């Protein structure tokens, strides 16, 4: 372990230069986010993730924004374990009918002001699963969405650009 | 010598079912097969509904057969009465197809939680069911309390419900409840084009998108008796081994992270990220979605990709052994993983558990070896097997498989043939059926399908390895402490979406 730790100290970080906020995301946020809420939060946001029925592809890439290359926390964003502690909900999946109620409860348990980020093509409109007897729709059909990050799945860089745009905009 | 399957009494063989036979059986053949499952002479591979018919796929050594029983009054003799691993599948068949297993010990709904637009969506359809209180199995005794977890979980993972009954810190009973991520994939596939169905297959479980797409493609190619170009076969294997590497790296780190040993998580995360970047450089998609298609692969390997893979292997060969040593020599970590969450070998055999869950408990099944689908019939690799059955053994199986996958990737790169990467689809005009298997990182994926004459998919069933692993987690956690549940769960890393479908 000593060798590994020592190397980590001397080699310098793997973390890559920050991504510029996504222009399209900034434009979407300008329309949705209440400017009055911005001042309250400082430069830090807590995120609670909800998988509302995804295939797990988006989850893998969301996990990847926490790795050494992407290091989401340097932007003041971190994932928390309870909606009660969260400012932001990231939601993936087509929202399945079975998960609809759970998503609503998480949303209602999150204190205001709060923002919802729909992640992935399925979260936007149900994607390839749209029209199924078991799918309620995109996230926006269940709870109001402030920002969409598209992709199947979106890459960690796409996710960073979107989330950085969010923090630039709301704080 | 005749295999056991050939001796099963049956009315006839289905005409166009490949590569293994499908036997149409009556009650006698069905019951006999059930008996062989119970005695361990056959292993259950899947059980699903198809209109008024219920199919059961069984394994006899390396031979596979699909047994089909026509439900005259919407009922069939229960398999789970004698062979519990069929239980959840029978409940799913009832929810989806409206076919009832007569004599089944458990008739509670499984996937239908009462919110769907319609009941029995794969059967004749009926009025939607209503949400009803779910009766969890009882656990009685003084001082017991329950811990309810999910469906929404505290980290960035999929939804599912775990009901833990505990005596102080010790888990007395775990019961799982799933279905939350049910998306109706098989309904969406019915009547869809081959392209759409292949995309859906690749999104049953995103972490195994390559394995699913491969199993689906193999089923189509078996049904249509198509030959796949050699280059495409090798590229498929390259993708599959990259997928296995990425997932095993991620899992090894994540198991250690659940024992609060973050440095392993950080370093394994780096190896995982490098693997995904190499995959992107080769196939322009990090998870390699939609790259395997019926007939071959959609994208040829980008020439600069191979250099990235070589760099990845070089880096991993240097770093990974050091991480393994760290895992092996950290007493506080070993204290958590050794003897935690033991799956007995007998249970792994009974449930036909695949992947690292089976192989850590003495069941050396690997679809790449058992069915020797190309190119694994000519590649050299070992299937590691251990007997301890604990969290530690499941980590070690992954470690050994990382080494095997790296060696496989080197062989694939050395032998990669030139030439075409895709054969045009052929053989339309007739109804054809096929079965395909692929070894995903967590175990064998099975795809069964029937193609209509116009080339569309008439019915497709996809079975994740998790169906036979999830129930073993319930057994493994017994008498462990609550705090070890996440650790045990991560060492299984079963799929929710792949199971709920």
Short mmCIF file of N, CA, C and O in Angstrom, two decimals, chain B residues 325-370:
data_model
loop_
_atom_site.label_atom_id
_atom_site.label_comp_id
_atom_site.label_asym_id
_atom_site.label_seq_id
_atom_site.Cartn_x
_atom_site.Cartn_y
_atom_site.Cartn_z
N UNK B 325 -2.45 -7.50 -4.46
CA UNK B 325 -1.63 -7.70 -3.27
C UNK B 325 -2.17 -6.87 -2.11
O UNK B 325 -2.26 -7.34 -0.97
N UNK B 326 -2.57 -5.67 -2.42
CA UNK B 326 -3.15 -4.79 -1.39
C UNK B 326 -4.41 -5.41 -0.81
O UNK B 326 -4.61 -5.43 0.41
N UNK B 327 -5.27 -5.94 -1.70
CA UNK B 327 -6.49 -6.59 -1.23
C UNK B 327 -6.15 -7.78 -0.33
O UNK B 327 -6.72 -7.94 0.74
N UNK B 328 -5.19 -8.55 -0.76
CA UNK B 328 -4.85 -9.80 -0.08
C UNK B 328 -4.16 -9.56 1.25
O UNK B 328 -4.27 -10.37 2.17
N UNK B 329 -3.46 -8.43 1.38
CA UNK B 329 -2.64 -8.20 2.57
C UNK B 329 -3.25 -7.22 3.57
O UNK B 329 -2.60 -6.83 4.52
N UNK B 330 -4.47 -6.78 3.32
CA UNK B 330 -5.07 -5.83 4.25
C UNK B 330 -6.01 -6.58 5.18
O UNK B 330 -7.11 -6.98 4.80
N UNK B 331 -5.56 -6.77 6.40
CA UNK B 331 -6.30 -7.61 7.34
C UNK B 331 -7.70 -7.07 7.63
O UNK B 331 -8.66 -7.84 7.72
N UNK B 332 -7.81 -5.73 7.75
CA UNK B 332 -9.12 -5.16 8.10
C UNK B 332 -10.14 -5.40 6.99
O UNK B 332 -11.33 -5.56 7.24
N UNK B 333 -9.66 -5.45 5.76
CA UNK B 333 -10.54 -5.70 4.62
C UNK B 333 -10.91 -7.18 4.55
O UNK B 333 -12.07 -7.55 4.37
N UNK B 334 -9.90 -8.03 4.72
CA UNK B 334 -10.13 -9.47 4.71
C UNK B 334 -11.10 -9.87 5.83
O UNK B 334 -11.91 -10.78 5.66
N UNK B 335 -11.01 -9.15 6.93
CA UNK B 335 -11.89 -9.43 8.06
C UNK B 335 -13.36 -9.27 7.65
O UNK B 335 -14.24 -9.97 8.16
N UNK B 336 -13.59 -8.36 6.73
CA UNK B 336 -14.97 -8.15 6.27
C UNK B 336 -15.40 -9.17 5.21
O UNK B 336 -16.54 -9.59 5.17
N UNK B 337 -14.48 -9.52 4.31
CA UNK B 337 -14.90 -10.31 3.14
C UNK B 337 -14.81 -11.83 3.37
O UNK B 337 -15.64 -12.57 2.84
N UNK B 338 -13.83 -12.28 4.15
CA UNK B 338 -13.66 -13.72 4.35
C UNK B 338 -14.75 -14.23 5.29
O UNK B 338 -15.00 -13.62 6.33
N UNK B 339 -15.41 -15.28 4.90
CA UNK B 339 -16.53 -15.95 5.61
C UNK B 339 -17.82 -15.12 5.67
O UNK B 339 -18.76 -15.50 6.34
N UNK B 340 -17.89 -14.00 4.97
CA UNK B 340 -19.16 -13.26 4.91
C UNK B 340 -19.98 -13.77 3.73
O UNK B 340 -19.45 -14.03 2.67
N UNK B 341 -21.28 -13.88 3.94
CA UNK B 341 -22.21 -14.16 2.85
C UNK B 341 -21.91 -15.44 2.10
O UNK B 341 -21.76 -15.44 0.88
N UNK B 342 -21.86 -16.55 2.82
CA UNK B 342 -21.49 -17.82 2.19
C UNK B 342 -22.67 -18.44 1.42
O UNK B 342 -23.78 -18.55 1.95
N UNK B 343 -22.43 -18.79 0.16
CA UNK B 343 -23.39 -19.56 -0.63
C UNK B 343 -22.88 -21.00 -0.65
O UNK B 343 -21.78 -21.27 -1.12
N UNK B 344 -23.70 -21.92 -0.14
CA UNK B 344 -23.29 -23.32 -0.12
C UNK B 344 -23.27 -23.88 -1.54
O UNK B 344 -24.09 -23.53 -2.38
N UNK B 345 -22.32 -24.78 -1.78
CA UNK B 345 -22.16 -25.36 -3.11
C UNK B 345 -23.44 -26.05 -3.57
O UNK B 345 -23.83 -25.96 -4.74
N UNK B 346 -24.12 -26.70 -2.66
CA UNK B 346 -25.34 -27.43 -3.00
C UNK B 346 -26.41 -26.47 -3.55
O UNK B 346 -27.10 -26.77 -4.52
N UNK B 347 -26.52 -25.28 -2.92
CA UNK B 347 -27.51 -24.30 -3.40
C UNK B 347 -27.13 -23.76 -4.78
O UNK B 347 -27.98 -23.59 -5.65
N UNK B 348 -25.83 -23.48 -4.97
CA UNK B 348 -25.38 -22.96 -6.26
C UNK B 348 -25.68 -23.97 -7.37
O UNK B 348 -26.10 -23.62 -8.47
N UNK B 349 -25.50 -25.25 -7.05
CA UNK B 349 -25.79 -26.29 -8.04
C UNK B 349 -27.29 -26.37 -8.30
O UNK B 349 -27.75 -26.38 -9.44
N UNK B 350 -28.07 -26.40 -7.21
CA UNK B 350 -29.52 -26.53 -7.36
C UNK B 350 -30.10 -25.39 -8.21
O UNK B 350 -30.95 -25.62 -9.07
N UNK B 351 -29.63 -24.18 -7.93
CA UNK B 351 -30.16 -23.01 -8.66
C UNK B 351 -29.49 -22.83 -10.01
O UNK B 351 -29.89 -21.97 -10.79
N UNK B 352 -28.47 -23.60 -10.29
CA UNK B 352 -27.77 -23.43 -11.56
C UNK B 352 -27.18 -22.04 -11.66
O UNK B 352 -27.23 -21.40 -12.72
N UNK B 353 -26.65 -21.55 -10.53
CA UNK B 353 -26.12 -20.17 -10.51
C UNK B 353 -24.91 -20.05 -11.43
O UNK B 353 -23.99 -20.85 -11.34
N UNK B 354 -24.95 -19.08 -12.30
CA UNK B 354 -23.84 -18.85 -13.22
C UNK B 354 -22.91 -17.77 -12.69
O UNK B 354 -23.08 -17.27 -11.57
N UNK B 355 -21.93 -17.43 -13.49
CA UNK B 355 -21.04 -16.32 -13.18
C UNK B 355 -20.22 -16.57 -11.94
O UNK B 355 -20.04 -17.70 -11.49
N UNK B 356 -19.72 -15.46 -11.36
CA UNK B 356 -18.86 -15.57 -10.18
C UNK B 356 -19.61 -16.11 -8.98
O UNK B 356 -18.99 -16.66 -8.08
N UNK B 357 -20.94 -15.96 -8.94
CA UNK B 357 -21.69 -16.51 -7.81
C UNK B 357 -21.59 -18.03 -7.82
O UNK B 357 -21.29 -18.65 -6.80
N UNK B 358 -21.79 -18.64 -8.98
CA UNK B 358 -21.67 -20.09 -9.08
C UNK B 358 -20.23 -20.54 -8.94
O UNK B 358 -19.93 -21.47 -8.19
N UNK B 359 -19.34 -19.83 -9.63
CA UNK B 359 -17.94 -20.30 -9.68
C UNK B 359 -17.21 -20.12 -8.35
O UNK B 359 -16.22 -20.77 -8.10
N UNK B 360 -17.72 -19.21 -7.48
CA UNK B 360 -17.12 -19.07 -6.16
C UNK B 360 -17.63 -20.16 -5.22
O UNK B 360 -17.13 -20.33 -4.12
N UNK B 361 -18.67 -20.88 -5.66
CA UNK B 361 -19.26 -21.93 -4.83
C UNK B 361 -19.21 -23.28 -5.54
O UNK B 361 -20.13 -24.09 -5.45
N UNK B 362 -18.16 -23.49 -6.29
CA UNK B 362 -17.89 -24.82 -6.83
C UNK B 362 -18.60 -25.20 -8.11
O UNK B 362 -18.43 -26.30 -8.61
N UNK B 363 -19.43 -24.30 -8.68
CA UNK B 363 -20.11 -24.64 -9.93
C UNK B 363 -19.37 -23.99 -11.09
O UNK B 363 -19.50 -22.79 -11.33
N UNK B 364 -18.60 -24.76 -11.81
CA UNK B 364 -17.69 -24.20 -12.82
C UNK B 364 -18.32 -23.95 -14.17
O UNK B 364 -17.67 -24.09 -15.19
N UNK B 365 -19.60 -23.55 -14.19
CA UNK B 365 -20.26 -23.34 -15.48
C UNK B 365 -19.88 -21.98 -16.07
O UNK B 365 -19.93 -20.96 -15.39
N UNK B 366 -19.51 -22.00 -17.33
CA UNK B 366 -19.25 -20.76 -18.08
C UNK B 366 -19.74 -21.03 -19.50
O UNK B 366 -19.29 -21.99 -20.14
N UNK B 367 -20.65 -20.19 -19.99
CA UNK B 367 -21.24 -20.45 -21.31
C UNK B 367 -20.18 -20.47 -22.40
O UNK B 367 -20.31 -21.19 -23.39
N UNK B 368 -19.10 -19.72 -22.20
CA UNK B 368 -18.04 -19.71 -23.21
C UNK B 368 -17.40 -21.09 -23.33
O UNK B 368 -16.98 -21.50 -24.40
N UNK B 369 -17.31 -21.80 -22.20
CA UNK B 369 -16.71 -23.13 -22.19
C UNK B 369 -17.76 -24.19 -22.51
O UNK B 369 -17.56 -25.05 -23.37
N UNK B 370 -18.92 -24.10 -21.82
CA UNK B 370 -19.93 -25.15 -21.95
C UNK B 370 -20.46 -25.24 -23.38
O UNK B 370 -20.64 -26.34 -23.91
#
